[in-house]
């Protein structure tokens, strides 16, 4: 199975209102409630692609119960903690579709909970074909934790993908994960450069075997041991970009466990990202669009002057 | 015991953010979660005044579980339903203290749930000294339901207070409750007049034995079988007005079951409202301020030219 780790899971709420006006009162027309956090979105997409997927990370409180009740198609190995799973609220204006996001802080994880989680993670690795470490760290989890989880996966011989930002990314990449997938902002924060080509190379020199940078409508730029490629979507798509990066991660994992060559992995990842933009929510994609996009993705080799 | 009925209970969330900016992303600095809905606020205040209080109304889902876990000092006779208790989110700007309110719709109540609730309500009335019917109706509950609940209380010989708005108030008042407590907006909507004196008299002619209108900083205006009074707070207080009306309801119920004369009931209600404005949340009040305010409330008899 493929294991996805979401340390800072969330119960994602979407509120539709006529128009958000600060300092006034709003009747919410419709409420959508679903399990959230990058690793859970990745797992949902992997399950839809036909993979056997297990999810882990922290879960607690009534919000955690609601999150677990909403998980379908994946094996739930979430680790219970005393604190309550956070909520995120996306307030969508009905007219414009513009979204205002409110993100609760995660629960405080006790040192004993973190060490008990590590034992559970080591156990899950014994049956994993690949592992993805996704998203932010909740309070109480040491900033170098992803590095620790990466060393655990490498010790167990399980390929590992890291998708996070800031200091956890900086520390994690030094532990030599198989793939990191920063977006343009994360790449610039990590390397100090907004020029994707040198920044992607620089990120790879920090320790990752492969760096796949997601550049929004410009697609993906990958620096790998086999070469450097840029993959561009066949057409500009408009819709909800939330979760597009998570779908790229799912496709990269799928290609990794199937042993596909890099250009094919990248084509799938770009097509799946674009098909996710067309779907209403993160963790979903338009399957018909995916099939039609995948053949149209242009994958171009870039001079690897690293 | 005193019974409070909250058909549309809520899990009230308060999010503190630096400043709410539409169409951007916010980290919520602190989250407060507490049981909400007018009748639950009234119950909390009554319990703090030393009364034996039972709460009923509908509750369901993970949000309902969280609501029940947060109830303290009152007897929980909430009625479980299949739908989930709604949330309300108050987003407070740290700098200005201004609040943006987002209210989810309530759960859909099935006809079978409503009729089972009615049996439970009749049973609770047998040991009630007074009952308060508070707040909005969730979807599925007939608009004339408060009239039905009022007739049930009157049939059981239990004095009944109604605090709602719109059509449920219009229908409820015709069933001759002992007290209705509209605010200025509700009174104007009911009677078509923004002039409190004639509007309060007009509301009483619609069927209530007593009408106590809450007029914010102007205090309370009461039209009762014993006469008409205005009660004004001793000083202008500034703070959080949420729940001030609920505290007035609690004081009116407390005075009703103790058989206090109207002027004393009104003095207590005004003082308790003002002391609630000084407290951080609905259902709480500043006990020291309450004691000092109560002697300073001016209660003036108004010519009852009804």
XYZ file of C-alpha atoms in Angstrom:
612
model
C 0.000 0.000 0.000
C 0.897 3.674 -0.312
C 1.059 5.531 3.013
C 0.232 9.224 3.305
C 1.084 11.138 6.485
C -0.924 14.248 7.455
C 0.289 15.405 10.856
C -1.985 18.477 10.857
C -5.271 17.012 9.584
C -8.282 19.329 9.411
C -12.020 19.218 9.131
C -12.552 21.440 6.078
C -15.761 23.470 6.106
C -16.978 25.375 3.055
C -19.591 28.078 3.658
C -21.450 29.651 0.740
C -22.709 33.167 1.456
C -24.138 35.851 -0.832
C -21.184 38.122 -0.205
C -18.830 38.368 2.764
C -19.133 41.833 4.340
C -16.819 42.382 7.331
C -18.523 43.340 10.626
C -21.963 42.181 9.573
C -24.018 39.026 10.061
C -24.412 36.318 7.378
C -26.745 33.415 6.887
C -24.710 30.551 5.456
C -26.689 29.131 2.524
C -24.918 25.773 2.310
C -22.308 24.001 4.404
C -19.932 21.340 3.089
C -17.869 19.357 5.570
C -15.059 17.009 4.536
C -11.773 15.523 5.764
C -8.904 17.881 4.936
C -5.173 18.254 4.994
C -2.869 17.670 2.031
C -2.110 14.006 2.762
C -5.807 13.133 2.928
C -6.399 14.821 -0.445
C -3.451 12.886 -1.910
C -4.900 9.640 -0.504
C -8.354 10.316 -1.963
C -6.858 10.835 -5.434
C -4.631 7.743 -5.141
C -7.667 5.647 -4.146
C -9.569 6.987 -7.178
C -6.595 5.931 -9.349
C -7.016 2.385 -7.989
C -4.251 2.292 -5.383
C -4.441 0.669 -1.967
C -3.887 3.641 0.394
C -3.466 4.016 4.141
C -3.655 7.386 5.882
C -2.011 8.348 9.131
C -1.381 11.505 11.149
C -3.054 12.934 14.247
C -6.759 13.046 14.941
C -8.754 14.006 18.052
C -11.913 15.455 19.563
C -15.381 15.747 18.034
C -13.890 17.317 14.893
C -11.600 14.298 14.600
C -14.592 11.953 14.878
C -16.344 13.881 12.106
C -13.192 13.713 9.970
C -12.909 9.931 10.413
C -16.592 9.468 9.605
C -15.981 11.249 6.279
C -13.058 9.066 5.142
C -14.016 6.710 2.348
C -11.981 4.401 0.137
C -8.826 4.619 2.250
C -7.563 2.614 5.225
C -7.745 4.740 8.399
C -4.575 4.414 10.501
C -4.918 7.895 12.021
C -3.391 8.208 15.448
C -5.707 9.458 18.251
C -4.501 12.348 20.426
C -6.014 14.289 23.331
C -6.276 17.602 21.436
C -9.018 18.298 18.907
C -8.444 18.233 15.147
C -8.510 21.782 13.790
C -11.138 23.180 11.418
C -10.564 25.280 8.349
C -13.396 27.475 7.059
C -13.522 28.567 3.407
C -16.158 31.283 2.949
C -17.142 31.404 -0.726
C -18.974 34.443 -2.134
C -21.796 33.107 -4.294
C -21.563 35.869 -6.907
C -17.820 36.054 -7.544
C -16.660 32.653 -6.274
C -13.937 34.457 -4.289
C -12.864 32.621 -1.151
C -11.925 33.899 2.305
C -9.986 31.332 4.307
C -9.912 30.966 8.116
C -7.504 28.327 9.440
C -7.588 27.222 13.069
C -4.275 26.301 14.681
C -3.733 22.554 15.129
C -3.949 20.735 18.466
C -0.912 20.707 20.766
C 0.791 17.322 20.410
C 2.351 16.004 23.638
C 5.900 14.527 23.511
C 4.465 11.125 24.542
C 1.956 11.289 21.660
C 4.719 12.113 19.189
C 6.898 9.202 20.310
C 3.939 6.782 20.276
C 3.126 7.991 16.749
C 6.707 7.245 15.658
C 6.327 3.582 16.711
C 3.044 3.331 14.824
C 4.668 4.941 11.740
C 7.594 2.474 11.787
C 5.060 -0.374 11.920
C 3.071 1.045 8.966
C 6.273 1.391 6.910
C 6.781 -2.382 6.966
C 3.890 -2.806 4.502
C 4.301 0.446 2.519
C 5.513 0.662 -1.098
C 5.921 4.453 -0.819
C 5.198 7.181 1.701
C 4.174 10.842 1.299
C 4.743 13.358 4.105
C 2.369 16.267 3.577
C 1.567 19.680 4.971
C 2.266 21.732 8.069
C 3.258 20.538 11.545
C 0.843 20.972 14.463
C 2.114 22.720 17.611
C 4.340 20.521 19.788
C 5.784 18.498 16.904
C 9.523 19.285 16.573
C 10.420 21.339 13.488
C 12.888 18.670 12.377
C 10.275 15.900 12.468
C 10.021 15.401 8.720
C 13.762 14.752 8.618
C 13.213 12.092 11.272
C 10.325 10.492 9.331
C 12.381 10.560 6.097
C 15.316 8.787 7.763
C 12.831 6.201 9.089
C 11.466 5.546 5.583
C 14.928 5.359 4.048
C 16.017 2.953 6.798
C 13.025 0.752 5.938
C 13.804 0.968 2.206
C 10.549 2.821 1.416
C 10.735 5.676 -1.118
C 9.555 8.929 0.432
C 8.032 12.149 -0.978
C 7.973 15.402 1.029
C 5.460 18.207 0.409
C 5.738 20.956 2.999
C 7.065 24.497 3.377
C 9.313 26.749 5.441
C 11.660 25.365 8.050
C 10.167 21.818 8.024
C 10.983 21.687 4.268
C 14.476 23.089 4.806
C 15.236 20.506 7.513
C 13.450 17.682 5.701
C 15.256 18.103 2.369
C 18.613 17.684 4.112
C 17.543 14.147 5.112
C 17.611 13.189 1.398
C 13.995 12.357 0.500
C 13.385 10.714 -2.878
C 11.152 13.545 -4.112
C 10.219 17.001 -2.842
C 7.367 18.947 -4.481
C 7.573 22.636 -3.604
C 5.364 25.216 -5.278
C 6.832 28.472 -6.621
C 6.529 30.295 -3.268
C 8.029 27.412 -1.296
C 10.867 27.027 -3.799
C 11.692 30.741 -3.598
C 11.566 30.692 0.207
C 13.884 27.671 0.268
C 16.451 28.865 -2.274
C 16.117 32.644 -2.315
C 15.550 32.570 -6.088
C 12.347 33.273 -8.033
C 13.915 31.888 -11.236
C 12.485 28.335 -11.377
C 15.314 26.677 -13.321
C 18.221 27.609 -11.021
C 15.971 27.394 -7.946
C 14.914 23.824 -8.755
C 18.543 22.842 -9.284
C 19.539 24.567 -6.047
C 16.806 22.714 -4.136
C 18.108 19.416 -5.491
C 21.644 20.245 -4.317
C 20.204 20.597 -0.788
C 19.685 16.828 -0.670
C 16.536 15.664 -2.509
C 17.061 12.951 -5.155
C 14.427 14.674 -7.284
C 12.742 18.063 -7.067
C 9.418 18.611 -8.812
C 8.370 22.259 -8.626
C 4.703 23.018 -9.284
C 4.403 26.325 -11.103
C 0.632 26.741 -11.424
C -0.469 27.284 -15.035
C 3.159 26.768 -16.197
C 3.012 23.139 -15.093
C 5.863 21.237 -13.479
C 9.637 21.609 -13.588
C 11.551 18.507 -12.482
C 15.223 18.046 -11.644
C 15.887 14.299 -11.326
C 18.848 11.878 -11.435
C 17.738 10.967 -15.004
C 17.498 14.516 -16.286
C 15.556 17.753 -16.147
C 12.112 18.242 -17.710
C 9.371 20.810 -17.935
C 5.802 19.542 -18.382
C 3.117 22.013 -19.485
C -0.666 21.577 -19.437
C -2.307 21.295 -22.886
C -4.634 24.248 -22.202
C -5.208 26.900 -19.600
C -7.957 25.669 -17.277
C -9.939 27.829 -14.900
C -11.687 26.676 -11.759
C -10.716 25.899 -8.174
C -6.926 25.447 -7.866
C -7.176 24.098 -4.289
C -5.769 20.575 -4.245
C -4.067 20.777 -7.660
C -0.670 20.320 -5.979
C -1.997 17.385 -3.948
C -3.127 15.678 -7.151
C 0.344 16.197 -8.635
C 1.784 14.461 -5.559
C -0.660 11.563 -6.017
C 0.371 11.135 -9.657
C 4.074 11.281 -8.773
C 3.600 8.551 -6.148
C 1.546 6.465 -8.543
C 4.287 6.747 -11.185
C 6.956 5.991 -8.593
C 5.405 2.714 -7.383
C 4.646 1.696 -11.004
C 8.258 2.390 -12.024
C 7.202 4.727 -14.848
C 9.865 6.841 -16.550
C 9.985 10.484 -15.411
C 8.428 12.049 -18.528
C 5.333 9.844 -18.136
C 5.068 10.571 -14.420
C 5.221 14.289 -15.140
C 2.616 14.105 -17.909
C 0.222 12.301 -15.567
C 0.903 14.772 -12.760
C 0.224 17.815 -14.953
C -2.936 16.279 -16.430
C -4.238 15.262 -13.019
C -3.544 18.731 -11.590
C -5.455 20.375 -14.437
C -8.334 17.917 -14.038
C -8.441 18.811 -10.322
C -8.824 22.513 -11.083
C -12.020 21.546 -12.960
C -13.414 19.627 -9.941
C -15.334 21.356 -7.137
C -13.071 20.283 -4.247
C -9.532 19.271 -3.331
C -9.002 15.507 -3.541
C -11.318 15.217 -6.549
C -10.658 15.398 -10.285
C -12.598 15.340 -13.529
C -11.798 11.830 -14.787
C -12.838 12.496 -18.397
C -10.745 15.670 -18.543
C -7.788 13.775 -17.064
C -7.929 11.156 -19.838
C -8.145 13.814 -22.522
C -5.413 16.032 -20.998
C -2.794 13.326 -20.453
C -1.971 12.872 -24.141
C -1.768 16.621 -24.675
C 0.822 17.451 -22.015
C 4.091 18.673 -23.539
C 7.142 17.310 -21.750
C 10.339 19.079 -22.822
C 13.815 18.136 -21.688
C 15.760 21.083 -20.256
C 19.543 21.430 -20.430
C 20.751 20.144 -17.076
C 23.613 22.529 -16.455
C 23.472 21.992 -12.696
C -36.948 23.587 38.038
C -36.993 26.200 35.290
C -37.093 24.752 31.773
C -35.497 26.530 28.808
C -36.256 25.377 25.258
C -33.741 26.030 22.458
C -35.016 24.332 19.314
C -32.140 25.638 17.168
C -29.139 25.052 19.453
C -25.703 25.915 18.070
C -22.071 25.255 18.725
C -20.758 28.824 18.955
C -17.201 29.309 17.698
C -15.289 32.540 18.249
C -12.235 33.107 16.046
C -9.783 35.902 16.851
C -7.871 37.159 13.800
C -5.662 40.227 13.292
C -8.117 41.710 10.822
C -10.648 40.071 8.530
C -9.784 40.836 4.902
C -12.234 39.334 2.366
C -10.710 36.996 -0.235
C -7.510 36.363 1.684
C -6.244 33.673 4.038
C -6.168 34.081 7.841
C -4.473 32.231 10.660
C -6.913 32.075 13.534
C -4.985 33.079 16.684
C -7.416 31.633 19.236
C -10.549 29.521 19.038
C -13.295 29.489 21.676
C -15.993 26.825 21.443
C -19.114 26.849 23.626
C -22.753 25.747 23.668
C -24.922 28.405 22.042
C -28.488 29.378 21.316
C -30.535 31.846 23.379
C -32.139 29.271 25.691
C -28.755 27.809 26.655
C -27.450 31.299 27.503
C -30.568 31.937 29.602
C -30.025 28.613 31.397
C -26.382 29.382 32.157
C -27.336 32.711 33.740
C -30.211 31.147 35.726
C -27.834 28.477 37.047
C -25.371 31.198 38.107
C -28.254 32.904 39.975
C -28.760 29.661 41.921
C -31.750 28.188 40.079
C -32.286 24.538 39.218
C -32.429 24.588 35.391
C -33.163 21.986 32.723
C -32.416 22.594 29.048
C -34.157 20.992 26.102
C -34.279 21.449 22.344
C -32.691 19.514 19.480
C -29.127 18.249 19.340
C -27.320 15.953 16.880
C -24.091 14.965 15.159
C -20.510 15.574 16.242
C -21.288 19.265 16.822
C -24.138 18.201 19.115
C -21.767 15.948 21.068
C -19.351 18.844 21.485
C -22.224 21.099 22.607
C -23.368 18.575 25.238
C -19.804 18.131 26.498
C -19.658 21.895 27.096
C -22.854 22.109 29.192
C -22.133 22.666 32.878
C -24.382 23.465 35.822
C -27.632 22.640 34.021
C -29.612 19.432 33.573
C -29.300 18.180 29.969
C -32.661 17.055 28.584
C -31.731 17.858 24.972
C -33.516 15.700 22.425
C -31.287 13.773 19.965
C -32.049 14.057 16.237
C -30.482 12.621 13.084
C -29.292 15.991 11.718
C -26.215 17.773 13.033
C -26.392 20.772 15.357
C -25.419 23.926 13.458
C -22.320 26.013 14.134
C -22.091 29.779 14.344
C -18.735 31.453 13.737
C -17.986 34.912 15.181
C -14.803 36.311 13.631
C -13.435 39.014 15.935
C -10.857 41.522 14.657
C -8.160 41.798 17.322
C -7.518 45.498 16.773
C -11.061 46.921 16.632
C -13.045 44.184 18.373
C -15.512 44.291 15.452
C -17.270 41.005 14.791
C -18.270 39.274 11.556
C -20.915 36.622 12.103
C -21.474 33.456 10.021
C -24.526 31.388 10.992
C -25.060 27.894 9.602
C -28.649 26.818 8.944
C -30.025 24.381 11.530
C -30.561 20.651 10.890
C -33.761 19.510 9.170
C -36.116 18.153 11.842
C -38.277 15.212 10.683
C -42.011 15.205 11.533
C -41.462 12.094 13.683
C -38.699 13.880 15.610
C -40.938 16.887 16.215
C -43.807 14.772 17.546
C -41.468 12.723 19.765
C -40.035 16.003 21.102
C -43.548 17.190 21.981
C -44.092 14.136 24.211
C -40.768 14.732 25.928
C -41.669 18.430 26.424
C -45.039 17.576 27.999
C -43.226 15.250 30.399
C -40.656 17.934 31.338
C -43.467 20.444 32.004
C -44.801 18.274 34.835
C -41.835 19.307 37.012
C -41.293 22.854 35.672
C -42.040 26.051 37.627
C -41.623 28.163 34.475
C -40.596 27.653 30.859
C -38.759 29.914 28.390
C -39.066 29.349 24.619
C -36.056 30.943 22.958
C -34.691 31.703 19.531
C -35.255 30.662 15.939
C -36.851 27.478 14.592
C -34.741 24.946 12.693
C -35.933 23.805 9.238
C -38.795 21.303 9.365
C -40.335 22.668 12.572
C -43.740 24.220 11.761
C -43.842 28.024 11.988
C -46.707 27.855 14.497
C -44.772 25.582 16.864
C -44.235 28.133 19.607
C -48.007 28.650 19.790
C -48.322 24.897 20.255
C -45.664 24.824 23.008
C -47.297 27.820 24.740
C -50.704 26.122 24.774
C -49.007 23.018 26.224
C -47.449 25.053 29.051
C -50.680 26.909 29.770
C -52.559 23.599 29.813
C -50.048 22.301 32.369
C -50.351 25.489 34.453
C -46.714 26.479 33.841
C -45.989 30.180 33.179
C -44.289 30.637 29.803
C -41.965 33.306 28.367
C -41.413 33.654 24.604
C -38.286 35.236 23.071
C -38.230 34.895 19.302
C -38.785 36.992 16.186
C -40.690 37.223 12.917
C -43.567 34.887 12.122
C -42.877 32.490 15.048
C -43.297 35.507 17.388
C -46.449 36.674 15.593
C -48.027 33.223 15.840
C -46.724 32.579 19.345
C -48.016 35.794 20.889
C -51.575 34.953 19.788
C -51.417 31.858 22.021
C -51.290 34.184 25.078
C -47.854 33.596 26.639
C -47.259 35.123 30.083
C -44.326 37.242 28.886
C -42.798 38.096 25.511
C -39.441 39.877 25.339
C -38.925 41.422 21.895
C -36.012 43.751 21.172
C -36.582 47.045 19.325
C -36.261 45.449 15.861
C -38.561 42.543 16.713
C -41.126 44.896 18.261
C -41.129 47.116 15.156
C -41.426 44.108 12.853
C -44.342 42.782 14.905
C -46.299 46.014 15.270
C -45.141 48.222 12.410
C -44.197 50.992 14.863
C -40.718 52.193 15.876
C -42.181 54.220 18.762
C -41.567 51.912 21.773
C -44.466 53.055 23.960
C -47.339 52.483 21.511
C -45.537 49.462 20.015
C -45.206 47.744 23.410
C -48.904 48.395 24.107
C -49.835 47.100 20.645
C -47.800 43.938 21.193
C -49.637 43.344 24.461
C -52.986 43.674 22.700
C -51.908 40.836 20.388
C -52.250 38.430 23.304
C -49.280 38.449 25.686
C -50.080 39.024 29.361
C -46.920 41.104 29.650
C -44.562 42.555 27.055
C -41.027 43.494 28.067
C -39.226 45.274 25.233
C -35.441 45.424 25.448
C -34.206 48.727 24.037
C -30.426 48.391 24.318
C -28.861 51.275 26.262
C -32.370 52.681 26.981
C -33.134 49.647 29.141
C -36.488 47.884 29.314
C -40.051 49.014 28.691
C -42.726 46.771 30.215
C -46.474 46.650 29.643
C -47.987 44.339 32.281
C -51.367 43.646 33.911
C -50.122 45.637 36.944
C -48.960 48.692 35.024
C -46.374 50.031 32.643
C -42.758 50.797 33.596
C -39.511 51.879 32.033
C -36.290 50.701 33.682
C -33.018 52.402 32.721
C -29.466 51.281 33.442
C -27.562 53.417 35.980
C -24.723 54.135 33.529
C -23.862 53.558 29.919
C -21.717 50.420 29.720
C -19.577 49.435 26.786
C -18.495 45.918 25.924
C -19.981 42.895 24.184
C -23.794 43.230 23.933
C -24.231 39.579 22.784
C -26.379 37.786 25.346
C -27.617 40.932 27.123
C -31.198 40.104 26.070
C -30.769 36.496 27.222
C -29.704 37.728 30.661
C -32.800 39.951 30.814
C -34.907 36.845 30.080
C -33.121 34.954 32.877
C -33.828 37.753 35.372
C -37.479 37.974 34.307
C -37.902 34.220 34.843
C -36.111 34.393 38.179
C -38.435 37.220 39.318
C -41.464 35.334 37.989
C -40.804 32.134 39.954
C -39.904 34.161 43.077
C -43.148 36.179 42.789
C -41.287 39.508 42.819
C -43.233 42.685 41.960
C -42.657 43.955 38.405
C -40.468 46.960 39.298
C -37.984 44.668 41.093
C -37.993 42.165 38.244
C -37.235 44.943 35.799
C -34.453 46.419 37.958
C -32.796 43.000 38.157
C -33.201 42.424 34.426
C -31.632 45.773 33.487
C -28.754 45.328 35.932
C -28.086 41.781 34.750
C -28.142 42.884 31.083
C -25.632 45.650 31.787
C -23.422 43.236 33.775
C -23.533 40.861 30.774
C -22.251 43.559 28.413
C -19.167 43.745 30.677
C -18.555 39.957 30.450
C -16.619 38.392 27.569
C -19.370 36.010 26.359
C -23.128 35.481 26.181
C -24.432 33.530 29.183
C -21.931 35.181 31.517
C -22.127 38.340 33.626
C -19.906 40.393 35.909
C -21.326 39.470 39.331
C -19.774 42.428 41.151
C -21.095 44.880 38.568
C -24.546 43.263 38.806
C -24.678 43.844 42.571
C -23.597 47.455 42.204
C -25.916 48.178 39.240
C -29.114 46.729 40.710
C -29.616 49.516 43.279
C -28.922 52.196 40.679
C -31.530 51.176 38.097
C -34.264 53.817 37.738
C -37.717 52.287 37.361
C -40.288 54.871 36.312
C -44.021 54.212 35.965
C -45.394 55.245 32.568
C -48.937 56.426 32.002
C -50.750 53.317 30.764
C -53.086 54.923 28.253
C -53.561 51.674 26.382
